[in-house]
CSV table of C-alpha atoms in Angstrom, one decimal:
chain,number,residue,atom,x,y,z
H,15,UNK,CA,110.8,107.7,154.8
H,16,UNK,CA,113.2,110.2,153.7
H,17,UNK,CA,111.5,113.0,150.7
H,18,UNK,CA,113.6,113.7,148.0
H,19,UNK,CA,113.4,117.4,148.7
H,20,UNK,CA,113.7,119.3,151.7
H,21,UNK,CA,110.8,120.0,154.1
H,22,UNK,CA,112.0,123.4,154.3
H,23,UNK,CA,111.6,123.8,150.1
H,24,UNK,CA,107.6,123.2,150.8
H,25,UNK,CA,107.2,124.6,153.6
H,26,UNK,CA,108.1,128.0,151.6
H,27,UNK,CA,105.7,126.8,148.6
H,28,UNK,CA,103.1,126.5,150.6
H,29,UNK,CA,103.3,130.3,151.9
H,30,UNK,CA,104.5,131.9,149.2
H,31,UNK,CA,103.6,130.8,146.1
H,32,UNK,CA,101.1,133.2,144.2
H,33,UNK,CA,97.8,132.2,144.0
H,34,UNK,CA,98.2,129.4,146.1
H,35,UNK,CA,95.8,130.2,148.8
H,36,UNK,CA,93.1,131.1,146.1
H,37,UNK,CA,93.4,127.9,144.8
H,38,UNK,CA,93.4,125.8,148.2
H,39,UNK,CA,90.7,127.8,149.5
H,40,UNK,CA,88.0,128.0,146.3
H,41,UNK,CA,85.2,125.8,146.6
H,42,UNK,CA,85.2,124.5,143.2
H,43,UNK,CA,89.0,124.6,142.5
H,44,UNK,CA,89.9,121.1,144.4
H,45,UNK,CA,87.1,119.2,142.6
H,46,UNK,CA,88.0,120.8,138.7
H,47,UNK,CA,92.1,120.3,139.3
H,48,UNK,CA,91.9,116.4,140.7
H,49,UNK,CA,88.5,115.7,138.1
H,50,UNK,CA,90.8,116.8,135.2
H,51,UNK,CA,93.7,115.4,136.5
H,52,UNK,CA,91.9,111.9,136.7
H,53,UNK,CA,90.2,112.1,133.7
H,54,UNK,CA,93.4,112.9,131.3
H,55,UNK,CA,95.3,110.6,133.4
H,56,UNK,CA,93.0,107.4,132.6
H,57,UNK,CA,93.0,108.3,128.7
H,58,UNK,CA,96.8,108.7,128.9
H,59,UNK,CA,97.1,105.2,130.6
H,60,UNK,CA,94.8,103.4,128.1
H,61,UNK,CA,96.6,105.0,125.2
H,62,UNK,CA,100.2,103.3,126.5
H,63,UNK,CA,98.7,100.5,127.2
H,64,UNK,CA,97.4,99.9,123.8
H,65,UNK,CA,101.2,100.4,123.2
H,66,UNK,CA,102.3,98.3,125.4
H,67,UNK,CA,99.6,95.2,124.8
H,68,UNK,CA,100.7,95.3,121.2
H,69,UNK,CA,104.3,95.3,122.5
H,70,UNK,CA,103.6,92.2,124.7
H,71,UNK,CA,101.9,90.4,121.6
H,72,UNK,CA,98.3,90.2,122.7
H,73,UNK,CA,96.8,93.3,121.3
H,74,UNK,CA,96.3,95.6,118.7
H,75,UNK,CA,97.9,92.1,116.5
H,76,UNK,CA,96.6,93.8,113.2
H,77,UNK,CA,98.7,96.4,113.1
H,78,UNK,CA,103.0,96.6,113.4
H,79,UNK,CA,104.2,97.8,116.4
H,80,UNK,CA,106.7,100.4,115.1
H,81,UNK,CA,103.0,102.1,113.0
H,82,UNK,CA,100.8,101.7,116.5
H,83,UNK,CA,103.6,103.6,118.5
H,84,UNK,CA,104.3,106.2,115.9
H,85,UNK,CA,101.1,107.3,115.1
H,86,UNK,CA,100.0,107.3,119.1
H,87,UNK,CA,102.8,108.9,120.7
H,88,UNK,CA,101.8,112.3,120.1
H,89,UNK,CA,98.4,111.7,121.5
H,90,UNK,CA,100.3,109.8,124.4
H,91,UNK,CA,102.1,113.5,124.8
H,92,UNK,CA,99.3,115.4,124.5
H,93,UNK,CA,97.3,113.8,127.4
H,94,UNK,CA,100.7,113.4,129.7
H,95,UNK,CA,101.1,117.0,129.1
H,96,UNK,CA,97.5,117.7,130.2
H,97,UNK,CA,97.8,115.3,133.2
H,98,UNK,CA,100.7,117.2,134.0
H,99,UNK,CA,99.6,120.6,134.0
H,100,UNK,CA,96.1,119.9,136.2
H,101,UNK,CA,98.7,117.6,138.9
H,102,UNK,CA,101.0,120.2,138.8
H,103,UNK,CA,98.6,122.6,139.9
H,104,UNK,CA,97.0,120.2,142.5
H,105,UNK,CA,100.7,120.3,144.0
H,106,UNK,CA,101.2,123.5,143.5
H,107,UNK,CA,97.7,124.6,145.7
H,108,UNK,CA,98.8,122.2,148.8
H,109,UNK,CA,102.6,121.7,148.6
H,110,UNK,CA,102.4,120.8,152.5
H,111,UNK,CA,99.6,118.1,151.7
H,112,UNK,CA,101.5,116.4,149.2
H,113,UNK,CA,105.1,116.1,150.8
H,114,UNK,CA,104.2,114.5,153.8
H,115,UNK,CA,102.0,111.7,151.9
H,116,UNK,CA,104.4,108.8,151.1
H,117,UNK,CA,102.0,107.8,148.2
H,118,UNK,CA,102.9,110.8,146.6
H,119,UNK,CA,106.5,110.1,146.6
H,120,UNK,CA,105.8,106.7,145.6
H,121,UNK,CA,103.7,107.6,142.3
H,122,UNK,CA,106.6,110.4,141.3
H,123,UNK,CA,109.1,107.0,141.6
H,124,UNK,CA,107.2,105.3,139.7
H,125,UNK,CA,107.1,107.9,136.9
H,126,UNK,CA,110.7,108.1,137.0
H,127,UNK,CA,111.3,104.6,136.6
H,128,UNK,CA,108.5,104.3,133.8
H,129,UNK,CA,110.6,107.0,132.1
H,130,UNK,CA,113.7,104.7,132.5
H,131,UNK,CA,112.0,101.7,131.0
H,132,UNK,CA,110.8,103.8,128.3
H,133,UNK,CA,114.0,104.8,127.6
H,134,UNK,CA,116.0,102.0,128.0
H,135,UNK,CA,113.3,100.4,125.4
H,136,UNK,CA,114.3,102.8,122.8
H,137,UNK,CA,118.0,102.3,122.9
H,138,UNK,CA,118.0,98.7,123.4
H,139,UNK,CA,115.1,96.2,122.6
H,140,UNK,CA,113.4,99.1,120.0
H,141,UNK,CA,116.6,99.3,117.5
H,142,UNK,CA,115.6,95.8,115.5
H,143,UNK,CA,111.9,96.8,115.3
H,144,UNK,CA,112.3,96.5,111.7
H,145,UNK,CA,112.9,92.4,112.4
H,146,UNK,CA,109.8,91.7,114.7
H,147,UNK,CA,107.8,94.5,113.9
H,148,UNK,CA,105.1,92.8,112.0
H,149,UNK,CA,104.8,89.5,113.0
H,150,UNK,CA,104.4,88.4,116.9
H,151,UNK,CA,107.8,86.6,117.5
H,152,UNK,CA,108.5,89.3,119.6
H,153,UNK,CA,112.0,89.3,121.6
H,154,UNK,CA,111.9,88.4,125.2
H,155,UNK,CA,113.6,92.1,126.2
H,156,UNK,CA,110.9,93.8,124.4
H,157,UNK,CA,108.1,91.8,126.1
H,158,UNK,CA,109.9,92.7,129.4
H,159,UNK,CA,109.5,96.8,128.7
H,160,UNK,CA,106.2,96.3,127.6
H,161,UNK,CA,105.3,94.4,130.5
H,162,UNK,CA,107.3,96.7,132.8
H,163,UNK,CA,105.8,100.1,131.2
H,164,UNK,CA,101.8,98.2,131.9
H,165,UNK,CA,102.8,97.5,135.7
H,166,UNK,CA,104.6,100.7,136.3
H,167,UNK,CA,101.9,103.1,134.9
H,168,UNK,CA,99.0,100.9,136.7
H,169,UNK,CA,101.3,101.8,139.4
H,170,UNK,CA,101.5,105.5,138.9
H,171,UNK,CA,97.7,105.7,138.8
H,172,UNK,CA,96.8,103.4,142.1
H,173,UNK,CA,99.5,105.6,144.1
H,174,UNK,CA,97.9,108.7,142.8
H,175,UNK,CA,94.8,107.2,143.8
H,176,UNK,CA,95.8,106.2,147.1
H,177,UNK,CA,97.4,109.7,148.2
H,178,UNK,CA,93.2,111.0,148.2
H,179,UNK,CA,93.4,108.1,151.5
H,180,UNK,CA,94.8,109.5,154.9
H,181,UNK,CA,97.0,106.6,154.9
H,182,UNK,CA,100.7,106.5,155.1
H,183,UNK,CA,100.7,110.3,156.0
H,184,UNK,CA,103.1,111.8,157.6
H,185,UNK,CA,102.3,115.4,157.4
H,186,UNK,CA,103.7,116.2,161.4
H,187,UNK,CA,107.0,114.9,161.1
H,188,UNK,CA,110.2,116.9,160.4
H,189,UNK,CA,112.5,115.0,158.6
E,204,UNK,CA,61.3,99.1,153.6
E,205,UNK,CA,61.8,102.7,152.4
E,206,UNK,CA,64.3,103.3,149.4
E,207,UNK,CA,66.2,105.0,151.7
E,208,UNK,CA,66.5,102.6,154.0
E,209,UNK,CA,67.0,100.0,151.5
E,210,UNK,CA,70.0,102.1,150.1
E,211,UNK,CA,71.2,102.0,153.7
E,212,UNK,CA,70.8,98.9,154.3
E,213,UNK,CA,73.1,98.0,151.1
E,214,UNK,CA,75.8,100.2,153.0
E,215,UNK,CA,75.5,97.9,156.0
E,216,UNK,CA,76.3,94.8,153.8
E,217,UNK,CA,78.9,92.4,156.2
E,218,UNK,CA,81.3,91.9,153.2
E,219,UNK,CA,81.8,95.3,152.2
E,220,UNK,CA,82.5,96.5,155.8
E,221,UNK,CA,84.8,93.4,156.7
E,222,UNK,CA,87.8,95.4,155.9
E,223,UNK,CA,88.6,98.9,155.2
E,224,UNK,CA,90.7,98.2,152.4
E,225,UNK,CA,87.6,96.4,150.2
E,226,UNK,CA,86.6,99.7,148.9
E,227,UNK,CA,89.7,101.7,148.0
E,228,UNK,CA,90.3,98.2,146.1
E,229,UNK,CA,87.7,97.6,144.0
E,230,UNK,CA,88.1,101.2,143.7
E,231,UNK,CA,91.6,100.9,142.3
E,232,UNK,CA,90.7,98.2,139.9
E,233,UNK,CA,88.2,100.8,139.0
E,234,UNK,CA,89.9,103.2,137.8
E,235,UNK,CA,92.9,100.7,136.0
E,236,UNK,CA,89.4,99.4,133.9
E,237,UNK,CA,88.5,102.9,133.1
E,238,UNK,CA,92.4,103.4,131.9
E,239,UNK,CA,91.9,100.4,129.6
E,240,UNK,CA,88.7,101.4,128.7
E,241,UNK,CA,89.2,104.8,127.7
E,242,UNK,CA,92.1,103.8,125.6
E,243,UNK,CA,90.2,101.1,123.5
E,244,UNK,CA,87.5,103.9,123.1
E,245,UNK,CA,90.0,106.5,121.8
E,246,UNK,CA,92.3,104.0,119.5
E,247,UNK,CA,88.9,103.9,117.6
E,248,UNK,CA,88.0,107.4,118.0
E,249,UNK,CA,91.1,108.5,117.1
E,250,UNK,CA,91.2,106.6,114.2
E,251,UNK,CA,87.7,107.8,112.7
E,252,UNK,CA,89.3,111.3,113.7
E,253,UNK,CA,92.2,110.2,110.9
E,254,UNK,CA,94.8,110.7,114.3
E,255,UNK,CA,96.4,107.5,114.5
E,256,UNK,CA,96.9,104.0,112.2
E,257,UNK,CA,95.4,105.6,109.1
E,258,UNK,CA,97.2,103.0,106.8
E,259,UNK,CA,95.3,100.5,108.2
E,260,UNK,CA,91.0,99.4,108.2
E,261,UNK,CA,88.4,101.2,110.3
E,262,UNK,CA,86.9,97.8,110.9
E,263,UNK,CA,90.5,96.2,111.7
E,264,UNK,CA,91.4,98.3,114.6
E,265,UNK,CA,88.1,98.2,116.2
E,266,UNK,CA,88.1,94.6,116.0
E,267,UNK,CA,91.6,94.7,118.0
E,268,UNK,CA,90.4,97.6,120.3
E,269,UNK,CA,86.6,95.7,120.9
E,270,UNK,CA,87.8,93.1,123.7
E,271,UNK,CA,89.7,95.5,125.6
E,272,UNK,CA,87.0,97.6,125.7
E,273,UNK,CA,84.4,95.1,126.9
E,274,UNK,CA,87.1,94.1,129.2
E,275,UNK,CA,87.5,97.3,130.9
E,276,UNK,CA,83.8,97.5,130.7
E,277,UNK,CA,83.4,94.7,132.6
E,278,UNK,CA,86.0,95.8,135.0
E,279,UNK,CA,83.8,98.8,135.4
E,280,UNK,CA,81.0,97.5,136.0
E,281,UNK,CA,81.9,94.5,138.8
E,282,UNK,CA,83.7,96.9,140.9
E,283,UNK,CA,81.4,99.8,140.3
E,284,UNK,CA,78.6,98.1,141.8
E,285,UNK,CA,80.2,97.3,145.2
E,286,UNK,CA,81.5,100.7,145.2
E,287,UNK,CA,77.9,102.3,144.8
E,288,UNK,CA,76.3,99.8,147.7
E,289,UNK,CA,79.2,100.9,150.3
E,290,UNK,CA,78.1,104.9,149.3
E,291,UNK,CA,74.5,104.4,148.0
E,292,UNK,CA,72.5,106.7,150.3
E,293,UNK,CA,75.3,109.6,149.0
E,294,UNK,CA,75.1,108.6,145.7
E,295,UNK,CA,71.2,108.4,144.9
E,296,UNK,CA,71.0,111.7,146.5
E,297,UNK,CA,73.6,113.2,144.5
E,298,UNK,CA,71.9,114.9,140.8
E,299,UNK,CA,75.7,114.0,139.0
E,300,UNK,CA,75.1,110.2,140.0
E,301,UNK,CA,72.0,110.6,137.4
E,302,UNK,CA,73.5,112.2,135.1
E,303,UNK,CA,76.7,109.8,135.3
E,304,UNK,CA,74.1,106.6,135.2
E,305,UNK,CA,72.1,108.3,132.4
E,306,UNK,CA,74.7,109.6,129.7
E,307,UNK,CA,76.2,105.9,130.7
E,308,UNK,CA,72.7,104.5,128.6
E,309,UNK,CA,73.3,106.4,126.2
E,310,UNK,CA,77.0,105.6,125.7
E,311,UNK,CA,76.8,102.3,125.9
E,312,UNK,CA,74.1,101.9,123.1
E,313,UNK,CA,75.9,104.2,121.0
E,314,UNK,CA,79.3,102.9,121.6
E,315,UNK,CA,78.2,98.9,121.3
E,316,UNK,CA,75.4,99.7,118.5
E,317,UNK,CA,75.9,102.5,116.2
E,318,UNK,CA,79.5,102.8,116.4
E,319,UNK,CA,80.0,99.2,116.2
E,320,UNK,CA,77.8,99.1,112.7
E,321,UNK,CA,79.3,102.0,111.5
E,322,UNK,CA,83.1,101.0,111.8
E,323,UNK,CA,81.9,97.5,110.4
E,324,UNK,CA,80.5,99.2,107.4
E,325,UNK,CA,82.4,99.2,104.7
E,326,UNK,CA,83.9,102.3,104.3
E,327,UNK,CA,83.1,103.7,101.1
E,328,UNK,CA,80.0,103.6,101.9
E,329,UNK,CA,79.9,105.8,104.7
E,330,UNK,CA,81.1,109.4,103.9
E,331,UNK,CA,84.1,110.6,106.4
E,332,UNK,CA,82.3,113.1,107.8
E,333,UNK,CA,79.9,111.0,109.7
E,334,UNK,CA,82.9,108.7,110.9
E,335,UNK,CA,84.0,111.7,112.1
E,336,UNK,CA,80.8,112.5,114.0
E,337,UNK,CA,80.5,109.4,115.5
E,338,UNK,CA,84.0,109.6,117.1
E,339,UNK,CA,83.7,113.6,118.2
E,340,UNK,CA,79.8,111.9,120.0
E,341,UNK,CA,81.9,109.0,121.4
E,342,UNK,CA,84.3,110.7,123.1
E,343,UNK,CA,82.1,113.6,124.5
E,344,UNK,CA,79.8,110.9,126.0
E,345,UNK,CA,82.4,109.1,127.9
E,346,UNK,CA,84.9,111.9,128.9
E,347,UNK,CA,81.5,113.3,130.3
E,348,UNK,CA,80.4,109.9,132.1
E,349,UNK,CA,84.2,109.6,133.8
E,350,UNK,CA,83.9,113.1,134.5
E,351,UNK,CA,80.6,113.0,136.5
E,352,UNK,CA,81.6,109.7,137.9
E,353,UNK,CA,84.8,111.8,139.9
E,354,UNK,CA,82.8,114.7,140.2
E,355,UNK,CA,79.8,112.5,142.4
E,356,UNK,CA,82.2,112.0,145.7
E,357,UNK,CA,83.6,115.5,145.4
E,358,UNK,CA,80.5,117.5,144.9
């Protein structure tokens, strides 16, 4: 597999970054950074998918979609900002672990295209929420995103998971 | 049989060994249940907080948050308990397992009791402030239990 970004990019991360070393080496500093990082990340993922189960038509059916989104989105933010910060500094303590796991590729993928469908949602699907917002004759492209955004992010979590496994590593080749 | 050897002999068990991918499985499914756990605990906590879906009933969006969060309860609990056999001599010698196991008591009687009654009450009748209570306990207990429950393998 090809990485996105040039060996040579991390390979000058991993020695040069300040702090770095600190961080790879301190005995508690692993276990805080990927503790946090998996505790925000699971409270992020439930929150979009109480989105997106309401989206599909099977939860939250009490409430209109357009009220359920609005009201969690900034909580959505506020946790994907967290995650972000504590993965960010996992990365940024072992650039050299992370690029040559293929998991850890995989789950940045996955985020991207979760942003897509999220996006795509908004412009397309999302512009006649005022139509099927409250009751559950929910349009088949809508369904589609929600169903899209619930496998994408379970996705993004088991590939994060799966990069703490030695498997599909590749740290010794140059690409 | 000692414990110990007891605990051992739970690690030795045929199915969980048949395969090295059983564990990081059930171990994935894990942590998607704790995902859809955690949510259906916040959407209520947040809501007692006054964070999200304030037009609408305390009792209503707990009654559309409840099955998801027995679901991912559930979820928890079948794949935690292979999970703790295929590591149990680490675990019971491990102080955060404990404290994971214990706080996890505690959470689940206040989550499935007093929370339950108290978002079912009618709401006049309880005064904000303890709705508010309730939700700032509620989420302590369980960011604490997932926290221990990562911290147990690392530490």
């Amino acid at each position: 597999m090809i990485p996105v970004i040039p060996r040579s990019i991390f390979l000058w991360l991993d020695v040069n970054l300040p702090g770095t070393i600190f961080l790879r080496e301190s005995l508690y500093g692993y276990a805080a950074m990927l503790t946090s990082h998996a505790v925000t990340m699971g409270i992020f993922f439930g929150l979009i998918l109480m989105m997106d189960l309401r989206l599909v038509g099977v939860g939250s059916r009490r409430s209109s979609f357009s009220e359920l989104q609005k009201s969690l989105f900034p909580w959505q933010m506020i946790f994907m900002v967290l995650s972000s910060i504590t993965g960010i500094l996992l990365l940024y303590s072992q650039p050299m672990r992370y690029y040559g796991k293929a998991f850890f590729w995989m789950k940045m993928g996955a985020i991207a295209l979760a942003g897509l469908n999220a996006l795509a949602f908004h412009l397309t699907a999302y512009r006649s929420v005022a139509v099927w917002d409250t009751d559950l004759k929910i349009p088949a492209a809508a369904k589609f995103a929600g169903v899209a955004s619930i496998v994408l992010w379970a996705l993004v979590l088991m590939f994060g998971r799966l990069t703490a496994y030695e498997w599909l590593t590749y740290q010794y080749f140059d690409f | 049989m000692s414990f110990i050897e007891y605990m051992y002999a739970l690690e030795r068990t045929w199915f969980l060994n048949s395969s090295v991918y059983i564990i990081p499985g059930f171990n994935l499914v894990h942590l998607l249940s704790m995902g859809m756990f955690l949510g259906a605990l916040w959407m209520v906590d947040l809501r007692l907080l006054g964070g999200v879906l304030t037009h609408r009933p305390i009792a209503d969006v707990e009654r559309d948050a409840h099955p998801w969060l027995v679901a991912g309860f559930l979820g928890l609990f079948l794949t935690g308990i292979p999970a703790f056999m295929q590591t149990a001599s680490a675990q019971v010698n491990n102080p955060v397992f404990y404290t994971k196991m214990g706080i996890l008591l505690i959470g689940l009687v206040f989550t499935f009791v007093v929370r339950r009654k108290m978002t079912q009450a009618d709401e006049g009748r309880v005064r904000p402030i303890w709705l508010k209570l309730v939700a700032v306990v509620s989420i302590s207990l369980w960011v604490t239990v997932a926290t221990a429950a990562r911290l147990i393998m690392l530490l």
